């Protein structure tokens, strides 16, 4: 049972050490648990050259003289380690079992000792973090001691253990991150809870419709009926994964979504940026915007049909509308959310107003813009289905509506489930696009919580 | 930090640029008619290359003065000159922000969306006077000098707050500024990290001597770093007492335990305490 006061001392000393600063709380606790504290009087030897390298040391307070052996190729052989400094890293090097330096305390000094092997074992359980800490070790060794890369290269890498965990290098790819996300996701309880959720839902559906035959559900098709129809090569109502018809509906809905979404983004993002950036512009436009924004899309349906001829344009217009408001508003909020220090810093560093716009306003608003786009793609599907149910020749909304009128109930459910899946995929694509454009955020988050 | 130290490191004799002259500056904030006087006929002369520590209670008007020098807002009357050239004065109430005076912000203002290297290269890239290769070479070597190599391709969010402050100073120095303006940059750091930062700052200063205008309310920090302390009155702010720190540079942490340090500490403490009490009684909130 660790003494809590002691434990918090150990934790704060660990946090002051550069390689450990990014370690998340729970792993930090585990590291703290394998730390021991030891104090040395002034002038006392800590270890000698050639001694067995078992532990890594962190100075909690005091100072330590660190003398590298004369035959190491360092440009500076002597160094004073103060609180927060880490030494004794031979203990985590691969193929290095003895001390390459001699160390002695200069004054009364308290150090933390961490067994190198145990530390590496802990990191193997969390390769992503381990890799970061080890990369920092390597940097430290390289920087502080001017030793050749070859020694730093003995730092064990955890990259093999988890290809995707290379969060430190600049070559993080979206693919690697996705793999990384999926692998951490699979390790968490979430996917299993999710499966249980689905199972519960399906069994409730099955029980209420097919087994108990509850009165409220008499006309409702049961899961067996729906799935048989959906996966049938010769569907009774003419719509299944084997009919080209099915893909045509999906394709046309997607086409409309894409058109409306890109139009809304192309107009909404610049408009939002300027609304946020120029106070004057905002005073002209924003009140107008605020009057139109709360009008629900459904209220626009009649006007859309009157305004636009044909069956295609009204649907796209309706889909566009809600997306456009969400995107513009969030982009504007994004610009407003940017800390004033950033634009002041840019001005200090000599950036013109336009340069500040390009280098500060746009990237600074990016997180909000992508929140906006997430909302935008969601409301786009919502309005699309509304539009397709009233007007239009094809599309998933049309499928649901006609199936209802023709009393082909399983088709309604097929249309609904398909909408859910396709909608989810499109919003995942928007999120991936955001991650790709905002590597800096992804990496911050990846280091912050996992 | 045990590099060969030469006796000249603390001398200002060879610094020619960066003298700030603040004369009779008054700043009145006037949001909807409720006038707040933040700075009252404040005059300070800062010689080129000095580390001038501005100490005063929260809300007394220190940031206001710094923002006037930086050009983030105007002044009501008085004038500020840099090396004899007018920054702001009667005909020109607000100074133009520029890379001769760079602010290091209280909460840090490295752009989180740019890598550390891109941050450091930002100023010269905007100026566009040098080629991209030249700029990035210089940025890399300045980062290396400040012990930051290995962090070039990381984003600021990936490195410790201590390292971030260092990157921010290097980013400023890339532009060969005459003055660095610090607004309580180490306020949020714990005392351990702070002490490391102080030594790193002095180390950087010994290599690139620029005038440093440094706001703090930490007396120990002020005496450890500064050539001179200007202790401000509670709001409206004006110099109340000036303390010359006659401890020779280069300094390291052993200074903290020297008797002279204690003496200076005591000399300054009473004044600071008195002003802080006044500010407290006037009900000032953190500014
Ligand atoms: N933009 C502003 N409008 C009105 N009053 C302000 C403004 N900025 C600061 N003040 C007031 O001016 C005083 C000095 O503020 P500041 O310079 O930030 O103090 P310090 O940096 O010394 O803590 C405070 O009372 C603060 O409330
Ligand atoms: Mg302030």
Tab-separated table of C-alpha atoms in Angstrom, chain B residues 15 24 26 28 37 52 61 73 76 107 111 131 142 144 158 160 162 176 184 192 204 222 232 244 250-251 260 269:
chain	number	residue	atom	x	y	z
B	15	UNK	CA	24.379	46.853	-26.657
B	24	UNK	CA	4.269	60.924	-18.845
B	26	UNK	CA	-1.504	58.221	-19.241
B	28	UNK	CA	-7.657	55.907	-19.444
B	37	UNK	CA	-7.396	55.297	-15.233
B	52	UNK	CA	13.953	45.689	-16.592
B	61	UNK	CA	-1.966	48.504	-15.113
B	73	UNK	CA	-3.781	49.751	-28.044
B	76	UNK	CA	-4.377	58.815	-23.783
B	107	UNK	CA	-0.297	31.951	-21.643
B	111	UNK	CA	0.455	28.652	-33.056
B	131	UNK	CA	14.758	32.512	-49.086
B	142	UNK	CA	18.721	28.740	-33.409
B	144	UNK	CA	19.691	23.788	-31.640
B	158	UNK	CA	3.244	17.754	-27.863
B	160	UNK	CA	6.228	20.372	-22.233
B	162	UNK	CA	8.724	24.709	-20.323
B	176	UNK	CA	16.363	40.248	-34.365
B	184	UNK	CA	4.155	37.210	-16.709
B	192	UNK	CA	10.623	23.776	-10.279
B	204	UNK	CA	19.592	32.922	-24.065
B	222	UNK	CA	12.315	39.798	-10.453
B	232	UNK	CA	4.652	50.045	-9.455
B	244	UNK	CA	19.013	48.429	-8.587
B	250	UNK	CA	26.059	36.002	-15.066
B	251	UNK	CA	23.911	34.644	-12.311
B	260	UNK	CA	22.712	40.389	-0.887
B	269	UNK	CA	9.185	43.436	-0.097
